[in-house]
mmCIF file of C-alpha atoms in Angstrom:
data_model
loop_
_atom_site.group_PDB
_atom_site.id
_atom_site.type_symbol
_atom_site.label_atom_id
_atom_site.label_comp_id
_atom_site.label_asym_id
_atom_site.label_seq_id
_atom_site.Cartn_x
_atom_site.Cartn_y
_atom_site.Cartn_z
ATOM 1 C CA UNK B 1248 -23.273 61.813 -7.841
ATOM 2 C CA UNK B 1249 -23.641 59.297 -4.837
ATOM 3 C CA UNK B 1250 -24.956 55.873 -6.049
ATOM 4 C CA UNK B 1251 -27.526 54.241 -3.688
ATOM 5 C CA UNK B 1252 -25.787 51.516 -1.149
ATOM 6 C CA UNK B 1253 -26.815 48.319 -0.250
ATOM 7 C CA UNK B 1254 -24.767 45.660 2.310
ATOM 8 C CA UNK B 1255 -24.819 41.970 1.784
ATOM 9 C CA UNK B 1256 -25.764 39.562 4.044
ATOM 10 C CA UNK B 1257 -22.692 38.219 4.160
ATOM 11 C CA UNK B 1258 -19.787 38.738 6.689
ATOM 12 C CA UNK B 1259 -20.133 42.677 6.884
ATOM 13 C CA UNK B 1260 -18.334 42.928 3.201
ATOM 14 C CA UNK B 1261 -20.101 46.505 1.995
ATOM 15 C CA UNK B 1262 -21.439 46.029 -1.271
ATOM 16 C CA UNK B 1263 -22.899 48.611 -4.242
ATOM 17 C CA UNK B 1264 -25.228 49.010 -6.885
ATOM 18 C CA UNK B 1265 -23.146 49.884 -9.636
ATOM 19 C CA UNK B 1266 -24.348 52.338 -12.441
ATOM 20 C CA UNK B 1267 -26.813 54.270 -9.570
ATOM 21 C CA UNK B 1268 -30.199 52.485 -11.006
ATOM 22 C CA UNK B 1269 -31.423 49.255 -8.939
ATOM 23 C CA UNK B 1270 -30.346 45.776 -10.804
ATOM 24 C CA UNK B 1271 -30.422 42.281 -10.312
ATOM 25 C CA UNK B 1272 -27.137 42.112 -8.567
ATOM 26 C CA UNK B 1273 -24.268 43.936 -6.569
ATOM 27 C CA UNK B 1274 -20.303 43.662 -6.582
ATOM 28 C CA UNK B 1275 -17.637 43.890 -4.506
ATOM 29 C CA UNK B 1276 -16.172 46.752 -3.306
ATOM 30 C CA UNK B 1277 -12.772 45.547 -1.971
ATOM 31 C CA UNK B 1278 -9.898 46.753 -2.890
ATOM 32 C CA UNK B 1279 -8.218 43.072 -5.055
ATOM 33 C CA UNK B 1280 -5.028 41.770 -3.301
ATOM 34 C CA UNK B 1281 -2.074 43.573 -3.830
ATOM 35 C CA UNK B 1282 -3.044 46.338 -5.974
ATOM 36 C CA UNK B 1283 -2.522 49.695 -4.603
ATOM 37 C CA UNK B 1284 -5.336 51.820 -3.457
ATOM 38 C CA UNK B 1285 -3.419 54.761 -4.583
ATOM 39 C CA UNK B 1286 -3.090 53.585 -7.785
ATOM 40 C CA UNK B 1287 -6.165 52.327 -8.691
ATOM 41 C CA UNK B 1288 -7.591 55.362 -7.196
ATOM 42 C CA UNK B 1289 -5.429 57.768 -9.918
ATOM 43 C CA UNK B 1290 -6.556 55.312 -12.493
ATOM 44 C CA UNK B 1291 -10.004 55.182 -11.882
ATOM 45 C CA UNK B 1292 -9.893 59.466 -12.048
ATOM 46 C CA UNK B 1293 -7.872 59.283 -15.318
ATOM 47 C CA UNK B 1294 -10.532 57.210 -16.995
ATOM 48 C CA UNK B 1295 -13.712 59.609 -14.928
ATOM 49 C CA UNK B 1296 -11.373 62.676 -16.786
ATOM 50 C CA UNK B 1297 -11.683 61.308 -19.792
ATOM 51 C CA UNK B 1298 -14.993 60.894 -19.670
ATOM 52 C CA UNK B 1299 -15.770 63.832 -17.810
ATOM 53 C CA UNK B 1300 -14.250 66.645 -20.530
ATOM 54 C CA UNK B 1301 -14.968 65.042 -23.257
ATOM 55 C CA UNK B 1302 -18.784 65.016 -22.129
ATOM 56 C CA UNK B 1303 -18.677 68.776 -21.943
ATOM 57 C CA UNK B 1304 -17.123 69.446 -24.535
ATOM 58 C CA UNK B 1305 -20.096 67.601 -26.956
ATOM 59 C CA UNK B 1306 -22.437 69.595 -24.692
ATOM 60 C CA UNK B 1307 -20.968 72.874 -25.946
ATOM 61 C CA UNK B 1308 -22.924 72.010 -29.219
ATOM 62 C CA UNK B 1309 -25.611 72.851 -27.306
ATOM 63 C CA UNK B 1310 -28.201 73.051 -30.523
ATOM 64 C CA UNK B 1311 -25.665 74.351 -33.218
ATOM 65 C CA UNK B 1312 -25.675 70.828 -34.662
ATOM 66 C CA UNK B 1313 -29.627 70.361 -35.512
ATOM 67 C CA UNK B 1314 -32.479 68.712 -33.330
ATOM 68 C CA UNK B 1315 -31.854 65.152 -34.115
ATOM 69 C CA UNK B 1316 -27.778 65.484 -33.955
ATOM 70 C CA UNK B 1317 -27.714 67.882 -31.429
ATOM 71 C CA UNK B 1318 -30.026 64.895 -29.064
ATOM 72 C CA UNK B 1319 -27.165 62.333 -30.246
ATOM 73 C CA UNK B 1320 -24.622 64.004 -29.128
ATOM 74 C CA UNK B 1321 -26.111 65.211 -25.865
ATOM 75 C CA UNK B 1322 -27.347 61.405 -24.973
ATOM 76 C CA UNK B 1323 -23.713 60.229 -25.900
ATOM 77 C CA UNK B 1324 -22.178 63.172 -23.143
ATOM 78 C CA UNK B 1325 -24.797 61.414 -20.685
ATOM 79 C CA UNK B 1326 -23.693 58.231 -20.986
ATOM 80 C CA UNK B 1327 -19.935 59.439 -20.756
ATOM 81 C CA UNK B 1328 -21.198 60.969 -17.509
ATOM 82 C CA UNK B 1329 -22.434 58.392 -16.095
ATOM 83 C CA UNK B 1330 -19.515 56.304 -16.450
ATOM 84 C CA UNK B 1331 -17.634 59.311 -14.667
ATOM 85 C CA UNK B 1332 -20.024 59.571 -12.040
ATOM 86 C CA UNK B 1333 -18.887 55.941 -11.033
ATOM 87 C CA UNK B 1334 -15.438 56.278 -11.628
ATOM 88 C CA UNK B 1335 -15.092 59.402 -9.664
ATOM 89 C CA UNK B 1336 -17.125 57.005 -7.278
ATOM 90 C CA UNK B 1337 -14.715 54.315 -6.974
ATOM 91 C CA UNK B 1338 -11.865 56.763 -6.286
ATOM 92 C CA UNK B 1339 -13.349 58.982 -3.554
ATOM 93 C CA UNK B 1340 -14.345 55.413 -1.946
ATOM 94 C CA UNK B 1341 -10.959 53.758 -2.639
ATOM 95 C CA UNK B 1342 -9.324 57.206 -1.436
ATOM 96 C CA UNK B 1343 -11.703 57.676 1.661
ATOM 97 C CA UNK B 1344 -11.235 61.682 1.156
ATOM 98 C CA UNK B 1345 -13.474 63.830 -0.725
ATOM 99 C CA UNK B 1346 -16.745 63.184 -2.509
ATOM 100 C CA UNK B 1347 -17.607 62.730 -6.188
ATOM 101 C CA UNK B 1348 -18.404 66.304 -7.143
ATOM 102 C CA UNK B 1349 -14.993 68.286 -5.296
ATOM 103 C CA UNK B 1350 -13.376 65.635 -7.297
ATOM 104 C CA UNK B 1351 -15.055 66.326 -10.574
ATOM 105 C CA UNK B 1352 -15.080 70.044 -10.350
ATOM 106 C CA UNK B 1353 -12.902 71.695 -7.719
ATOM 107 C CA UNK B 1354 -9.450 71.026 -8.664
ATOM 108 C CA UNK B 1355 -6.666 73.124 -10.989
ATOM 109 C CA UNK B 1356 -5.941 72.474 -14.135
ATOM 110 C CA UNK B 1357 -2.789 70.052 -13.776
ATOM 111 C CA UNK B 1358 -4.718 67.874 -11.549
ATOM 112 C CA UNK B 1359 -6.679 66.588 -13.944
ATOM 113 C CA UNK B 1360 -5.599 63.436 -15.470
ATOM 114 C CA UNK B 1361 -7.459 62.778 -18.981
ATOM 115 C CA UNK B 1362 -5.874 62.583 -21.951
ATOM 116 C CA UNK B 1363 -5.316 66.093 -24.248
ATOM 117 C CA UNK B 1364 -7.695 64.726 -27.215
ATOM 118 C CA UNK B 1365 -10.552 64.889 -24.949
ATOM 119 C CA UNK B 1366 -9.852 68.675 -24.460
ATOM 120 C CA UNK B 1367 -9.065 70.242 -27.097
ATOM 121 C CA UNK B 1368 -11.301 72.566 -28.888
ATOM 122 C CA UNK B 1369 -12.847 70.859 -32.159
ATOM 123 C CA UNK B 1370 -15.914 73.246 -32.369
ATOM 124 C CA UNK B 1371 -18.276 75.053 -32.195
ATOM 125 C CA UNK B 1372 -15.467 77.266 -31.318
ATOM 126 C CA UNK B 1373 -12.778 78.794 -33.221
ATOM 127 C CA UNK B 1374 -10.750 75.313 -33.078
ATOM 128 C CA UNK B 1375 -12.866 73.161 -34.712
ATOM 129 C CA UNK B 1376 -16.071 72.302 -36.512
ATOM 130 C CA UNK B 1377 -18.341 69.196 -36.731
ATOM 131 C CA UNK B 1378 -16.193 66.831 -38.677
ATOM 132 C CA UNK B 1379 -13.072 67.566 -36.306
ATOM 133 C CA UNK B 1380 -16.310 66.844 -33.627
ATOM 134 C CA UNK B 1381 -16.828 64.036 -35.277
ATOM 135 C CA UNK B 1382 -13.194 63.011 -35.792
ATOM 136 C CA UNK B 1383 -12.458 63.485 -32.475
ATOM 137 C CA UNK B 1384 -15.526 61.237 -31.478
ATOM 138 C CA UNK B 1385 -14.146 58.835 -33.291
ATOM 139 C CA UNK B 1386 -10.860 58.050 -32.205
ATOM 140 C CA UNK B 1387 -11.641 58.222 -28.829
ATOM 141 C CA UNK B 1388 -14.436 56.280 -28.941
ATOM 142 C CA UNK B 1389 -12.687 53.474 -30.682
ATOM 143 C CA UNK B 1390 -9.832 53.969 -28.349
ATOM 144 C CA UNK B 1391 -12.139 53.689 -25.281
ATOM 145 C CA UNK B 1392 -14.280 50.443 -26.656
ATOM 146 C CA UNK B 1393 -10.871 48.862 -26.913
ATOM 147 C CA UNK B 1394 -9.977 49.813 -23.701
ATOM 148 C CA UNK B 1395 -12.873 48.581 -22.005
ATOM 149 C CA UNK B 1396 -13.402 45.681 -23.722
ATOM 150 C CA UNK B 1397 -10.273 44.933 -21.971
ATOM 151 C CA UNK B 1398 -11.059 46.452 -18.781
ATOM 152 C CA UNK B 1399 -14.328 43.709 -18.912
ATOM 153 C CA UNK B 1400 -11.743 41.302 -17.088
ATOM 154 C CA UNK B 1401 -10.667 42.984 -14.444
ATOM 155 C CA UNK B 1402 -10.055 41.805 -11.012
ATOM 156 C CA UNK B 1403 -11.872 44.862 -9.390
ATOM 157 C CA UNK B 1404 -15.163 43.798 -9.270
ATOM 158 C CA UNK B 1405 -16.155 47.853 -10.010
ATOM 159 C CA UNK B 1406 -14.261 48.481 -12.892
ATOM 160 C CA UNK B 1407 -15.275 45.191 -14.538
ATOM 161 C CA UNK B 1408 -18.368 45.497 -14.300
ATOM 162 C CA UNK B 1409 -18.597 49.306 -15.378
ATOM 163 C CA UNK B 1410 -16.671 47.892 -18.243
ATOM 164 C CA UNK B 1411 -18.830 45.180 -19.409
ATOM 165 C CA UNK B 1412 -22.301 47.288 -18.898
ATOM 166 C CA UNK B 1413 -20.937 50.222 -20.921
ATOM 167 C CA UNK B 1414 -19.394 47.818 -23.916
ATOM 168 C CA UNK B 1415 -22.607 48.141 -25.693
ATOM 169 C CA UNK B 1416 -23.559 52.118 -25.656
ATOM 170 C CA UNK B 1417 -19.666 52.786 -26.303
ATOM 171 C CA UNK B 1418 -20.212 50.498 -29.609
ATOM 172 C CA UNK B 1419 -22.887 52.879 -30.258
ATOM 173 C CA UNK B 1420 -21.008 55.763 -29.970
ATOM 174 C CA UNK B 1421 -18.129 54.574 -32.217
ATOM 175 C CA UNK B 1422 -20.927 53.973 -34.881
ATOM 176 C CA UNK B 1423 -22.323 56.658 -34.639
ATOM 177 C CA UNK B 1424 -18.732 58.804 -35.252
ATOM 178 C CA UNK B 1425 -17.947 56.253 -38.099
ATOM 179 C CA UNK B 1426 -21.046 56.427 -40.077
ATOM 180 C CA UNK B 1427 -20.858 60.471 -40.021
ATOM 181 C CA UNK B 1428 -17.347 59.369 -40.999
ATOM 182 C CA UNK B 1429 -18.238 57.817 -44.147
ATOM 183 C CA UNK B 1430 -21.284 59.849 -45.131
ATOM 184 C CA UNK B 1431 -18.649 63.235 -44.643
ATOM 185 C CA UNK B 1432 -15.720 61.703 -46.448
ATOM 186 C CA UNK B 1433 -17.735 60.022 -49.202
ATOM 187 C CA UNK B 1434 -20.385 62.980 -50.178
ATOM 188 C CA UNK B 1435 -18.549 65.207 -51.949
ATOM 189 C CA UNK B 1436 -14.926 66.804 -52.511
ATOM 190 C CA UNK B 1437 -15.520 69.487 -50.557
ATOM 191 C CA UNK B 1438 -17.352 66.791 -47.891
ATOM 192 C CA UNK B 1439 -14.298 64.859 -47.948
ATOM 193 C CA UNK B 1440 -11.258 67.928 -47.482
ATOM 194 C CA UNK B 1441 -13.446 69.294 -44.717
ATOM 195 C CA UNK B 1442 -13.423 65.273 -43.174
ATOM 196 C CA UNK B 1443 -9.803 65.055 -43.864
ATOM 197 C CA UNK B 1444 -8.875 68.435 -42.199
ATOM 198 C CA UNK B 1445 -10.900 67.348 -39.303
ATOM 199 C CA UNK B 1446 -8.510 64.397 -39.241
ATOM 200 C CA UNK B 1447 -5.289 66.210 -39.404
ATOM 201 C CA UNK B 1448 -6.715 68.288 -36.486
ATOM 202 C CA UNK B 1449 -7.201 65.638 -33.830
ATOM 203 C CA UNK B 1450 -4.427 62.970 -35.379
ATOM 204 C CA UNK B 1451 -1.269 64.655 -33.585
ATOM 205 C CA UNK B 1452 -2.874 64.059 -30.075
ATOM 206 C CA UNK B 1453 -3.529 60.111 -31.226
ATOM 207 C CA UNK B 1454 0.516 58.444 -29.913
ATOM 208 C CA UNK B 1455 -0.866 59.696 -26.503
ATOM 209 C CA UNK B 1456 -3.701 57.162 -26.386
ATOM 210 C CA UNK B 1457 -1.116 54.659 -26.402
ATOM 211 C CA UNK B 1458 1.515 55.808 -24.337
ATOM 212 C CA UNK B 1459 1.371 53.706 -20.957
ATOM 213 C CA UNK B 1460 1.496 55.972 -17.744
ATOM 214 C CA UNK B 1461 2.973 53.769 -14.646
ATOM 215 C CA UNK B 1462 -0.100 53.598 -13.184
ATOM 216 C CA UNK B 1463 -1.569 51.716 -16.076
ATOM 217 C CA UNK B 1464 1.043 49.457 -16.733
ATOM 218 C CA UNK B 1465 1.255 48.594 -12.668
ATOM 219 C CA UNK B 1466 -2.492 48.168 -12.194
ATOM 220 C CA UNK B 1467 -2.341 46.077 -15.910
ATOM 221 C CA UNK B 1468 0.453 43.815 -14.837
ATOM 222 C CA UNK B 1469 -1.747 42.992 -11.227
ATOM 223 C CA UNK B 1470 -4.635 42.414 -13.609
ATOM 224 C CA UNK B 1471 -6.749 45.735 -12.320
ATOM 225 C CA UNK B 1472 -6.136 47.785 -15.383
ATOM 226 C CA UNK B 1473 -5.583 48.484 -19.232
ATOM 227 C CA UNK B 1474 -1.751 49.212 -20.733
ATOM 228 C CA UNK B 1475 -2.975 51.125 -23.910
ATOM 229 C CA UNK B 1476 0.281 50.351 -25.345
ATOM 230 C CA UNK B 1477 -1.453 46.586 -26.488
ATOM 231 C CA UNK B 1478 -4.207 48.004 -28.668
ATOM 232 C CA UNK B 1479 -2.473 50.342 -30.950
ATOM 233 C CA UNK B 1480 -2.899 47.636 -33.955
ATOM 234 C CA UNK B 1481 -6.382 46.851 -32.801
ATOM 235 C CA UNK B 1482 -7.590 50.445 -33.031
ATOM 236 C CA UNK B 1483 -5.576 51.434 -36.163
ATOM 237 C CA UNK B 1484 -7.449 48.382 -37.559
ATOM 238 C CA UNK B 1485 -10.771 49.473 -36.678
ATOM 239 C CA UNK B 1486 -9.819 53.157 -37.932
ATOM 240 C CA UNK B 1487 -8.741 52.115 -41.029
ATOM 241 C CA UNK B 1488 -11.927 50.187 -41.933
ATOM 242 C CA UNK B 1489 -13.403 53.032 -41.549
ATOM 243 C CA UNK B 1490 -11.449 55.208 -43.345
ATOM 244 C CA UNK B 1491 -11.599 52.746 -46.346
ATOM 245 C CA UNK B 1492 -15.668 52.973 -46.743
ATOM 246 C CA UNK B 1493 -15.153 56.635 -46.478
ATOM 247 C CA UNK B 1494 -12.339 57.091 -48.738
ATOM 248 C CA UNK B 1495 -9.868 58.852 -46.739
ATOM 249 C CA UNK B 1496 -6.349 58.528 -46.768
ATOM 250 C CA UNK B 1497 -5.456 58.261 -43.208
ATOM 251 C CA UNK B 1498 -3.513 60.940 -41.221
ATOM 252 C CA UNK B 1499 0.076 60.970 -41.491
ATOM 253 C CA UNK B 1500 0.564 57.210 -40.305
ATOM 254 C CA UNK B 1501 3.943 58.487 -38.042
ATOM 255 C CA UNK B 1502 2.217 60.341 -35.538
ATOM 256 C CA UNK B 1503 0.209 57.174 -34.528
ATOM 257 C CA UNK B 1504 3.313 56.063 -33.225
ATOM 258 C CA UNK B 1505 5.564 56.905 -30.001
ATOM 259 C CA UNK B 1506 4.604 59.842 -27.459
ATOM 260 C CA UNK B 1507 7.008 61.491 -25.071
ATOM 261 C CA UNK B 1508 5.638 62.353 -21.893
ATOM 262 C CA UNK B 1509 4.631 64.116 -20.230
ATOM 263 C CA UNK B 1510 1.272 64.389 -21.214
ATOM 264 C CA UNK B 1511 -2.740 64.654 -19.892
ATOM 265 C CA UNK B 1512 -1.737 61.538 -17.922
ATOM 266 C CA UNK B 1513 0.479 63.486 -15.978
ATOM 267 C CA UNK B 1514 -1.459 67.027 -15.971
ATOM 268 C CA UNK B 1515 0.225 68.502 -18.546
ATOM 269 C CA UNK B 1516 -2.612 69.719 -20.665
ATOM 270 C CA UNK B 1517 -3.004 72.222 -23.716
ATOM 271 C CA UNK B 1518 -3.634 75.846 -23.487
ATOM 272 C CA UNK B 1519 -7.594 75.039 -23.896
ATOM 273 C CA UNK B 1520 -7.668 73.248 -20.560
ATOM 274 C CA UNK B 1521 -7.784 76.591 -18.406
ATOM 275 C CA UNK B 1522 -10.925 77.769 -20.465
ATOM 276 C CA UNK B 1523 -12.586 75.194 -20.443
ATOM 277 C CA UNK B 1524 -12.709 74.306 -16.697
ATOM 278 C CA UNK B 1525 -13.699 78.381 -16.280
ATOM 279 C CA UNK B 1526 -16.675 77.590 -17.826
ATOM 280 C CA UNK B 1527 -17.148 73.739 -15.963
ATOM 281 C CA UNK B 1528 -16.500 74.581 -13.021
ATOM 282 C CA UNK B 1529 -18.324 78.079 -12.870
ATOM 283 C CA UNK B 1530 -21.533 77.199 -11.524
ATOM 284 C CA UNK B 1531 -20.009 74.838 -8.791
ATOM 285 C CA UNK B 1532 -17.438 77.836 -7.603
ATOM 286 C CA UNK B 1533 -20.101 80.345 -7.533
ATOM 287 C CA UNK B 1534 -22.328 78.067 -5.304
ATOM 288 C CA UNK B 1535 -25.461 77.919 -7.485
ATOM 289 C CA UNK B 1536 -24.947 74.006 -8.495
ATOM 290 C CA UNK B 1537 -24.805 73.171 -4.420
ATOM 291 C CA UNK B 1538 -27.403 75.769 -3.390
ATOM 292 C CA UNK B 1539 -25.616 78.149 -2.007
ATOM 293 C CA UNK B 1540 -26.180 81.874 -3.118
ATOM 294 C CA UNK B 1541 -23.017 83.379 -5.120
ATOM 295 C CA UNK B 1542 -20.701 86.201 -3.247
ATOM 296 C CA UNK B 1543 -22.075 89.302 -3.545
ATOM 297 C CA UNK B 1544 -19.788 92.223 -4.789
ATOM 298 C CA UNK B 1545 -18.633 94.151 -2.278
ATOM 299 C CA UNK B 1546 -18.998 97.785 -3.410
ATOM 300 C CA UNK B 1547 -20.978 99.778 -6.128
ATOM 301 C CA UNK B 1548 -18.283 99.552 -8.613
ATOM 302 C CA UNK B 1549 -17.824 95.298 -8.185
ATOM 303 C CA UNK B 1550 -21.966 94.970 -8.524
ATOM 304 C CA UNK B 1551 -21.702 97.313 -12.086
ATOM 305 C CA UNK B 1552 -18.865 95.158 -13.477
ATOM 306 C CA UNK B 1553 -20.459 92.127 -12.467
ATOM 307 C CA UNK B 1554 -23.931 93.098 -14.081
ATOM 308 C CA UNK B 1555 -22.302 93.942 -17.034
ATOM 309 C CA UNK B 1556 -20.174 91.090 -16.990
ATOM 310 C CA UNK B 1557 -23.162 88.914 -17.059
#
């Protein structure tokens, strides 16, 4: 996950290509005046969590969803992690401790930080199907365009620019989740009450999006981060235009509203979250992502169960 470096010619101020492939120009990697390196740190892993299980979970698809959908959603889990791949980045470099890929894959459960709608199960498993997929992709993805479109502006030169450069792909995404939107909820009845129960599956987790942790609000107020709190009427806007073209009612309207923590923000996560790291984080535990052969059983028995196991 390490990006390539390059240092400026200036006064020794270490510089970075930002999205790992060469381009035309490189940013600052200072930590802006008076924001905390702590916080923007913790920020920079909430939004690389977010990012970072949602990706696998559209991966789990695997080729359930057909050739041409199933390449969709595997380029859109890419792109997502990419854009944790530099977050996760900017943390370990703010934070001077570990590198990119302890970070992304050797911690427990309540030390992630991403919100619960990018976790939960909405298919292929038992929780879910494609249109809860689909409505899931689609309030986050609005959700994180509006985000970021903020986030554009911001006085780390890191984040900003991440921002800006992934404005256009994230559009893409949210398009791509709306027009399966409208061609779901506008085919047929039985189209549209599959849509709509895909809806009332993901809606409950929506007041979360929205709910400012202190980290937000303190790197927001210093001009380094997003409050989500702001774009509540700007997503619901963009929802509901979609909703209208497809004909769906939207999701009791109540639960867009207030959300008392704690929540993914603060590591408290659903039941899903243990399973699904299991299976994330399995290859890097067992060695076989870093090179490293896996433990061997230590007796006869150990070797059978694992055999079988596998």
């Amino acid at each position: 996950m390490n990006t390539p470096r390059a240092l400026s010619d200036g006064p020794q101020v270490q510089q970075q290509w930002v999205l790992g492939a060469p381009v035309l120009s490189t940013v600052d990697r200072s930590v802006p005046a008076e924001v905390d390196p702590a916080d923007l740190a913790l920020y920079c892993t909430m939004l690389g969590d977010d990012a970072l299980v949602l990706a696998h979970r559209l991966t789990e698809w695997g080729m359930r969803a057909g050739l041409e959908e199933s390449a969709a959603l595997g380029e859109i889990a890419y792109d997502l992690l990419g854009q944790a791949r530099i977050l996760f980045g900017r943390a370990v470099e703010v934070r001077g401790e570990q590198d990119e890929d302890v970070l992304a894959y050797q911690r427990e459960p309540a030390e992630y930080r991403n919100v619960r709608l990018a976790e939960i199960d909405c298919g292929p498993g038992p929780g879910g199907d494609f249109p809860t997929t689909v409505a899931r992709l689609l309030l986050f993805t609005t959700w994180r365009l509006a985000v970021f479109e903020e986030l554009a502006t911001c006085r780390d030169a890191v984040l900003g620019t991440l921002a800006a450069r992934s404005l256009h792909r994230l559009a893409e995404h949210r398009n791509h989740a709306a027009q399966w939107v409208i061609k779901l909820g506008d085919q047929s009845p039985s189209g549209s009450r599959l849509m709509s129960a895909g809806l009332q599956r993901v809606w409950p987790l929506s007041a979360e999006l929205f709910t400012a942790h202190p980290v937000e609000a303190r790197l927001a107020d210093a001009g380094c981060g997003v409050d989500p709190s702001g774009l509540r009427v700007q997503v619901g806007q963009g929802l509901d235009e979609v909703f209208s073209i497809a004909r769906l009612q939207r999701p009791a309207p109540t639960e867009f509203g207030e959300f008392v923590r704690p929540g993914g923000r603060d590591g408290a996560h659903t039941e899903s979250m243990e399973f699904l790291l299991a299976d994330m984080q399995y290859l890097v535990r067992a060695g076989l992502a870093s090179g490293r052969p896996p433990q061997k059983p230590q007796d006869e028995r150990s070797f059978r169960n694992a055999m079988e196991y596998e």
